[in-house]
mmCIF file of C-alpha atoms in Angstrom:
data_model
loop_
_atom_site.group_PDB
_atom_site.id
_atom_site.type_symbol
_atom_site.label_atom_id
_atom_site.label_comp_id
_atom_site.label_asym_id
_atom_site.label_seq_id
_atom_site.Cartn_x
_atom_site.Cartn_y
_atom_site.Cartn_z
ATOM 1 C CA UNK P 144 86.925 59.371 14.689
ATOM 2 C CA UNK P 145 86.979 62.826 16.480
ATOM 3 C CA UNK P 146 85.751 62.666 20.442
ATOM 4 C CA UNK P 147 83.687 64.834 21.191
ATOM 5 C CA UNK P 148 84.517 67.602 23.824
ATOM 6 C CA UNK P 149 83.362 66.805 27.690
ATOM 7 C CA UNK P 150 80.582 68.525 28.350
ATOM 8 C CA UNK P 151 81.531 71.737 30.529
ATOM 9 C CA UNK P 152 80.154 71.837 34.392
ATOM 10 C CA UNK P 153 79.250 74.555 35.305
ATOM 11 C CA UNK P 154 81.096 76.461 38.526
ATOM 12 C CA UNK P 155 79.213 77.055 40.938
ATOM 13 C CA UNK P 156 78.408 80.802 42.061
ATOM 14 C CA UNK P 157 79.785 81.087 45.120
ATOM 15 C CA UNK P 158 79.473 84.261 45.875
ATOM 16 C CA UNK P 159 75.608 84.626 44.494
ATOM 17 C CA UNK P 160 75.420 81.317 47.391
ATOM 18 C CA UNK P 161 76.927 82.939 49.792
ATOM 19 C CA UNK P 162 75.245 86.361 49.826
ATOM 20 C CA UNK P 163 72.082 84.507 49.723
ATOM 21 C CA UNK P 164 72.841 82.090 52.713
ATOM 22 C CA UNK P 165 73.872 84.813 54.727
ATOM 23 C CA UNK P 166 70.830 86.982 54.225
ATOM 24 C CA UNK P 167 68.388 84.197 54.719
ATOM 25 C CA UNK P 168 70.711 83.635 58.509
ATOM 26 C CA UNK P 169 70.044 87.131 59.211
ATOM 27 C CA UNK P 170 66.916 87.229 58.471
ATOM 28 C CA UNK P 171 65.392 84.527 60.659
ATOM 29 C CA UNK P 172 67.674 85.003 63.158
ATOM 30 C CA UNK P 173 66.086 88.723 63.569
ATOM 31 C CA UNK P 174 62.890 86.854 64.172
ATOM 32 C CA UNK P 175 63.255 86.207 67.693
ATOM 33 C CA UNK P 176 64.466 89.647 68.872
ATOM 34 C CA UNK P 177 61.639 91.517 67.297
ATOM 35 C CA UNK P 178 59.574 89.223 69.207
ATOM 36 C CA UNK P 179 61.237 90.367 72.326
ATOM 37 C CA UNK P 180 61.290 93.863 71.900
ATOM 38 C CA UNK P 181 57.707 94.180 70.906
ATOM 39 C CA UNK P 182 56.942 93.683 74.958
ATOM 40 C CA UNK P 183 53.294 92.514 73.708
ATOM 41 C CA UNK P 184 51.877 89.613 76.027
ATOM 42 C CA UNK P 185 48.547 87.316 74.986
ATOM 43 C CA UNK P 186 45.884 87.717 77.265
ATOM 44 C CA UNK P 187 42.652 85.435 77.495
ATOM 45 C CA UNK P 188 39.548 87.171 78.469
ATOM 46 C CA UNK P 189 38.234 86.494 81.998
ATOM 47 C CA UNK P 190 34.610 85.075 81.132
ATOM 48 C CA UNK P 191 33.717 85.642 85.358
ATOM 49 C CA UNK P 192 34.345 89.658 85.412
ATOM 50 C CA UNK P 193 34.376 90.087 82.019
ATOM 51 C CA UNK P 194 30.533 91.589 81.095
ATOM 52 C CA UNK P 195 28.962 94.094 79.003
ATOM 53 C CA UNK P 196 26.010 96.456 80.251
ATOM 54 C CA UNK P 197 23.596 97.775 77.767
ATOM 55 C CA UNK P 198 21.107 100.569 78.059
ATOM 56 C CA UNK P 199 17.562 101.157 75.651
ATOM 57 C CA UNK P 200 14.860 103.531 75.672
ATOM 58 C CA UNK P 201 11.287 101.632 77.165
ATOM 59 C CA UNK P 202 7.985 103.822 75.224
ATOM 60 C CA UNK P 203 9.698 106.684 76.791
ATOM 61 C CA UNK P 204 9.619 106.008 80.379
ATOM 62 C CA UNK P 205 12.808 104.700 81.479
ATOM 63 C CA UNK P 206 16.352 103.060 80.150
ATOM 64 C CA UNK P 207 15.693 99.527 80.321
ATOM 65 C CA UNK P 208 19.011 97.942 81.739
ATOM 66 C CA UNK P 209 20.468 94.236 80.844
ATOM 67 C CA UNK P 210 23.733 92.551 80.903
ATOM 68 C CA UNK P 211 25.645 89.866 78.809
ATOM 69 C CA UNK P 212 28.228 87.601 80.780
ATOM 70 C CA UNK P 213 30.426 85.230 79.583
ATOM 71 C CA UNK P 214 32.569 86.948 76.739
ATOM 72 C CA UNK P 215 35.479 85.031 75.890
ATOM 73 C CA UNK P 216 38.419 86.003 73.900
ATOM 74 C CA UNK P 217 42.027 86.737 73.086
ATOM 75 C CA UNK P 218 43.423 90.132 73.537
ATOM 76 C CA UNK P 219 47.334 91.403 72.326
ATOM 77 C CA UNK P 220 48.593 94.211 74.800
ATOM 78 C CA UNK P 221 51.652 95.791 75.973
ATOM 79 C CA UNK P 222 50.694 98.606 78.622
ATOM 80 C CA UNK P 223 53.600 100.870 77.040
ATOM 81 C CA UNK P 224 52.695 100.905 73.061
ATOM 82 C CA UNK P 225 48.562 100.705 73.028
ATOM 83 C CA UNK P 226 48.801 100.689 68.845
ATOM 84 C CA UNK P 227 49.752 97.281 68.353
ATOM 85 C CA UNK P 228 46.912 96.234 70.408
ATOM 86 C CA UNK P 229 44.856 93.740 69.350
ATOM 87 C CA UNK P 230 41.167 92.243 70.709
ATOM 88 C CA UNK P 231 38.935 89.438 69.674
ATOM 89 C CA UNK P 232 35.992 88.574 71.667
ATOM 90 C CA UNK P 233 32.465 87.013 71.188
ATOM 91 C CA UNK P 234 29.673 87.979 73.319
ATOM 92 C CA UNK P 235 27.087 84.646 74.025
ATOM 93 C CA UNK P 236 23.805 85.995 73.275
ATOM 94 C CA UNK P 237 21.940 83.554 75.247
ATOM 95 C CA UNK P 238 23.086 84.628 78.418
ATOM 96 C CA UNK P 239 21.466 88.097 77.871
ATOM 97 C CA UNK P 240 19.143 89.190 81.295
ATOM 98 C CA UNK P 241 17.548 91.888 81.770
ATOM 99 C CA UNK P 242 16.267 90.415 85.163
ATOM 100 C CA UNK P 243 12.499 88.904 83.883
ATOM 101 C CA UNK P 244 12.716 84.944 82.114
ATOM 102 C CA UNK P 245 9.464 86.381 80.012
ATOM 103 C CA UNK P 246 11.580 89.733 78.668
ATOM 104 C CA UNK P 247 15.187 87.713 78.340
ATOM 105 C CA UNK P 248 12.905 84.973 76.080
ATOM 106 C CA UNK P 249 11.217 87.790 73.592
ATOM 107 C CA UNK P 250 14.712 90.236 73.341
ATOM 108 C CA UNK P 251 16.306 86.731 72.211
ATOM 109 C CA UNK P 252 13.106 85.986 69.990
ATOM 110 C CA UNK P 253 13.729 86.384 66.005
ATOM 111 C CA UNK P 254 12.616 89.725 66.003
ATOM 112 C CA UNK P 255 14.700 91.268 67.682
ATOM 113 C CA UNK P 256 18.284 89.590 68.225
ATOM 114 C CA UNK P 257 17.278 86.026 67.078
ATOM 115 C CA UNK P 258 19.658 84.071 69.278
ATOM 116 C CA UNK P 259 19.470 80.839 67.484
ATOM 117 C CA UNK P 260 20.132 81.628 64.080
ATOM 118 C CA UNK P 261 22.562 84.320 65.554
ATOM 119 C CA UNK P 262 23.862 83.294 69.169
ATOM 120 C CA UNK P 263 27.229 85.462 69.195
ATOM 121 C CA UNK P 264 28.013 88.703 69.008
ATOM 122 C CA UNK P 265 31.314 89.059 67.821
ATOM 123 C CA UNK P 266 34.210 92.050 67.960
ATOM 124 C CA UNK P 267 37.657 91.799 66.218
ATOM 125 C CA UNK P 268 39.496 95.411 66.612
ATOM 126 C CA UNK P 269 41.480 97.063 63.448
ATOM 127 C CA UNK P 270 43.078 99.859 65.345
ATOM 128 C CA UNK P 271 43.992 101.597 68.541
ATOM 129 C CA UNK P 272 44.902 105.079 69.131
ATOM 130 C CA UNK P 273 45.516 106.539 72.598
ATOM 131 C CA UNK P 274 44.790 109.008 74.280
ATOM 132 C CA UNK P 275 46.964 109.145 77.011
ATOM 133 C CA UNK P 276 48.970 106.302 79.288
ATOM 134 C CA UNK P 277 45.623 105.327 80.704
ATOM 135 C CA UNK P 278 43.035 106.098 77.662
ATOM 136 C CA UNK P 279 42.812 105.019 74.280
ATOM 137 C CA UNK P 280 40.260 104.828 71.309
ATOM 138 C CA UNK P 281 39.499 101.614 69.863
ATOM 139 C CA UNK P 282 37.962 100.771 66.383
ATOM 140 C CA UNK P 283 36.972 97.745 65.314
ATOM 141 C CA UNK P 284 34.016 95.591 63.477
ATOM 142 C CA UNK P 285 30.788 94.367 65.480
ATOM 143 C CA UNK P 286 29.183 91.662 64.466
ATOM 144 C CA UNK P 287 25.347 91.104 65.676
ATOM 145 C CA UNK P 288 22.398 89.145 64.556
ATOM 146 C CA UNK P 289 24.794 88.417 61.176
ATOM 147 C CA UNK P 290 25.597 91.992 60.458
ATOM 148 C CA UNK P 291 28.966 93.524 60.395
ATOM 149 C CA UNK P 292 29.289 97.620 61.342
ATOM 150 C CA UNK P 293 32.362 99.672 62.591
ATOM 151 C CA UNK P 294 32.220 100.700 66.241
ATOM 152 C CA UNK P 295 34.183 103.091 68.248
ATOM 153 C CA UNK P 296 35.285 102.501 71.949
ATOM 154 C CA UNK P 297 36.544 104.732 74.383
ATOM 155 C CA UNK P 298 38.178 102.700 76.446
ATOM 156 C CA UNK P 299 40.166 103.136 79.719
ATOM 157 C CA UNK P 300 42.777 100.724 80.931
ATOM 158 C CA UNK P 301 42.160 100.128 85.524
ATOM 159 C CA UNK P 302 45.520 98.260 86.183
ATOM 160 C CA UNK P 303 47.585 95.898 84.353
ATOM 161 C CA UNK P 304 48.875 94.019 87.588
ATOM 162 C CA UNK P 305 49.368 90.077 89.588
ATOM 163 C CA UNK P 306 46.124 89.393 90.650
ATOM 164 C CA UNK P 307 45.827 89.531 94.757
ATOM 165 C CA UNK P 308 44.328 86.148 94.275
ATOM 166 C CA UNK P 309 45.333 82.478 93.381
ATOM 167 C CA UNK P 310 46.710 81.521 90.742
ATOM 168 C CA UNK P 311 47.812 84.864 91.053
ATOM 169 C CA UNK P 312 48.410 85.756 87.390
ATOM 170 C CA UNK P 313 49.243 88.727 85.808
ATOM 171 C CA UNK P 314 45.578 90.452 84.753
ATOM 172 C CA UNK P 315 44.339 93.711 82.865
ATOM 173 C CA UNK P 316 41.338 94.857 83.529
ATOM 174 C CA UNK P 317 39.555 98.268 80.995
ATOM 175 C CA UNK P 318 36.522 99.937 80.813
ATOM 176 C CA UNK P 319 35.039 100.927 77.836
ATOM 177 C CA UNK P 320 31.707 102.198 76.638
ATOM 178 C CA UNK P 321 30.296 102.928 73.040
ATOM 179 C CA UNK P 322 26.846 103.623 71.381
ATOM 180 C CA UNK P 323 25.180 102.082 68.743
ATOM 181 C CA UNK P 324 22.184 102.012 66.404
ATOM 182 C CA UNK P 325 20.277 98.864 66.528
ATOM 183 C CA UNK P 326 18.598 99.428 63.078
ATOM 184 C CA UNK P 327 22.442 99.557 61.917
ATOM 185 C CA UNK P 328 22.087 95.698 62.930
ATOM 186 C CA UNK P 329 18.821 95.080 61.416
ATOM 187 C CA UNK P 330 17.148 94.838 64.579
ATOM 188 C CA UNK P 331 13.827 96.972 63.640
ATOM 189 C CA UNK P 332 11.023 95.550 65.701
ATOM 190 C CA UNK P 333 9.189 97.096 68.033
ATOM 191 C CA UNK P 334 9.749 100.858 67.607
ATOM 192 C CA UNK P 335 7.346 102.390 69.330
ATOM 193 C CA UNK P 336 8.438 100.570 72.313
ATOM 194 C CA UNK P 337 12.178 100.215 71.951
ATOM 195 C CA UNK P 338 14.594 103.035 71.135
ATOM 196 C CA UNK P 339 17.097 103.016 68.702
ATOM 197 C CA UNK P 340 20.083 103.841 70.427
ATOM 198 C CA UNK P 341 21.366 101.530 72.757
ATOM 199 C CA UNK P 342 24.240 102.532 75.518
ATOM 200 C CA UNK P 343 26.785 99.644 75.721
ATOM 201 C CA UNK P 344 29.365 99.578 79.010
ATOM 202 C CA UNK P 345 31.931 96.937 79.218
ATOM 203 C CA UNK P 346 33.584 95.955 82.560
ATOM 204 C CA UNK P 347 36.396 93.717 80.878
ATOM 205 C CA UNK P 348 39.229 91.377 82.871
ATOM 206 C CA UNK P 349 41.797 89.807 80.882
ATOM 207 C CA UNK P 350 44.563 86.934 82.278
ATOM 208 C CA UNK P 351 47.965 85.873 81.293
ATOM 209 C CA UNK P 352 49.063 82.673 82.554
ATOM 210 C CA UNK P 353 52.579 83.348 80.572
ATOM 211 C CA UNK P 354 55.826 81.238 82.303
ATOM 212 C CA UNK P 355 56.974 85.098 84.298
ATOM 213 C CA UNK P 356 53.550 84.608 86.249
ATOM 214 C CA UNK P 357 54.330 81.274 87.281
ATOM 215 C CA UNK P 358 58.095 81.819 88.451
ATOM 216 C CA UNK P 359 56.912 84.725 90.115
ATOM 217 C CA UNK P 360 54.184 82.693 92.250
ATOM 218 C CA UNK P 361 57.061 79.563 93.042
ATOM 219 C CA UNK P 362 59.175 82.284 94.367
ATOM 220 C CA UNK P 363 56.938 83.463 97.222
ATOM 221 C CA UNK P 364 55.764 86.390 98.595
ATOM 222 C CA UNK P 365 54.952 87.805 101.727
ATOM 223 C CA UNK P 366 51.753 90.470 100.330
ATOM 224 C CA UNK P 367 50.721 87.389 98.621
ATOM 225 C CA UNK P 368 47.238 86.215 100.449
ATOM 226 C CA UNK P 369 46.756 82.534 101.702
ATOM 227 C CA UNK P 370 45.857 80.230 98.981
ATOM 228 C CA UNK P 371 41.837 80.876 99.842
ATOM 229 C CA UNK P 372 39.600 80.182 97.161
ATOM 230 C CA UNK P 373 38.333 83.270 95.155
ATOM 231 C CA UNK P 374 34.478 84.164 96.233
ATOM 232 C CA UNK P 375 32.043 83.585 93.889
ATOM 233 C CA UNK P 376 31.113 87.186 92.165
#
């Protein structure tokens, strides 16, 4: 009888192994220093001093005046590189006032922004391009009473700074302002009362409670206030 011939193993590629281990090493461990030289810190949007004005035509004779308060949200920011900035907030319809119960009741009605079948506004930026150190342009989609549109906001950024108040964290605070169509959101009622273009200002306070704030607070201060409670706005 003839034996048959061993089967052959086959040698591992060593060098094919190698290359690859070493790129996948030097790729994840490039991870954590992009991360670090990006100098972007999470913000969460103050929901207190964060509000947005608005501004409508009423049958001619003035600009009625309201306010939303409340937003809430996540904004991306590093005060030296604006581009890679990146905002999500939603705006609760319900706490719209325009100072009467009776007019808050029938701009929230489903004729005009139908709060309960729609009871958040919502804006999620797709880019930013300054304008200077202070200024910048932001696009992004609105969405209101279900319906999606691009918006443009000129926005300007106050101070990026350690609150002068407890817990003392880091905050940035922007102004912004935009205009919009309200037909562009389906919101056609009332015509001969209610203009169509409607003036929107945005007073806007954002907080990072990041681990720098908090070493900075344990290590005292001597401009740091007494630990009063902040006054109600």
């Amino acid at each position: 009888m003839f034996a048959l011939p061993a089967p052959r193993r086959a040698r591992p590629r060593t060098g094919f192994a190698a290359r690859l281990l070493c790129g996948l090493v030097l790729a994840f461990s490039s991870l954590p220093a992009l991360a670090r030289t990006e100098g972007a810190a999470e913000y969460q949007l103050d929901p207190v001093h964060t509000r947005v004005m608005f501004a409508v035509e009423h049958a001619g004779f003035s600009r009625a005046l309201g306010t939303v308060s409340g937003s809430t949200g996540t904004l991306v920011f590093d005060e030296a590189d604006w581009t890679h900035a990146r905002l999500e907030a939603t705006v609760p319809m319900a706490r719209v006032d325009l100072g009467d119960a009776k007019w808050n009741e029938a701009t929230l009605a489903r004729s005009l922004l139908d709060a309960e079948e729609h009871p958040t506004a919502r804006f999620v930026s797709t880019r930013v391009e300054p304008v200077d150190a202070r200024r910048a342009t932001v696009y992004g989609t609105l969405t209101l009473r279900g319906v999606s549109r691009e918006v443009k906001l000129d926005v300007t950024l106050n101070a990026v700074k350690r609150h002068p108040m407890p817990p003392f964290r880091r905050t940035a605070g922007f102004s912004a302002t935009t205009r919009i169509s309200r037909a562009d959101f389906g919101i056609t009622a009332w015509k001969s009362v209610i203009g169509d273009d409607v003036e929107l200002r945005i007073e806007a306070e954002a907080t990072y409670g990041g681990k720098a704030d908090r070493e900075e607070t344990a290590t005292g201060n001597e401009d740091i206030p007494p630990a009063t409670p902040e006054p109600t706005p």
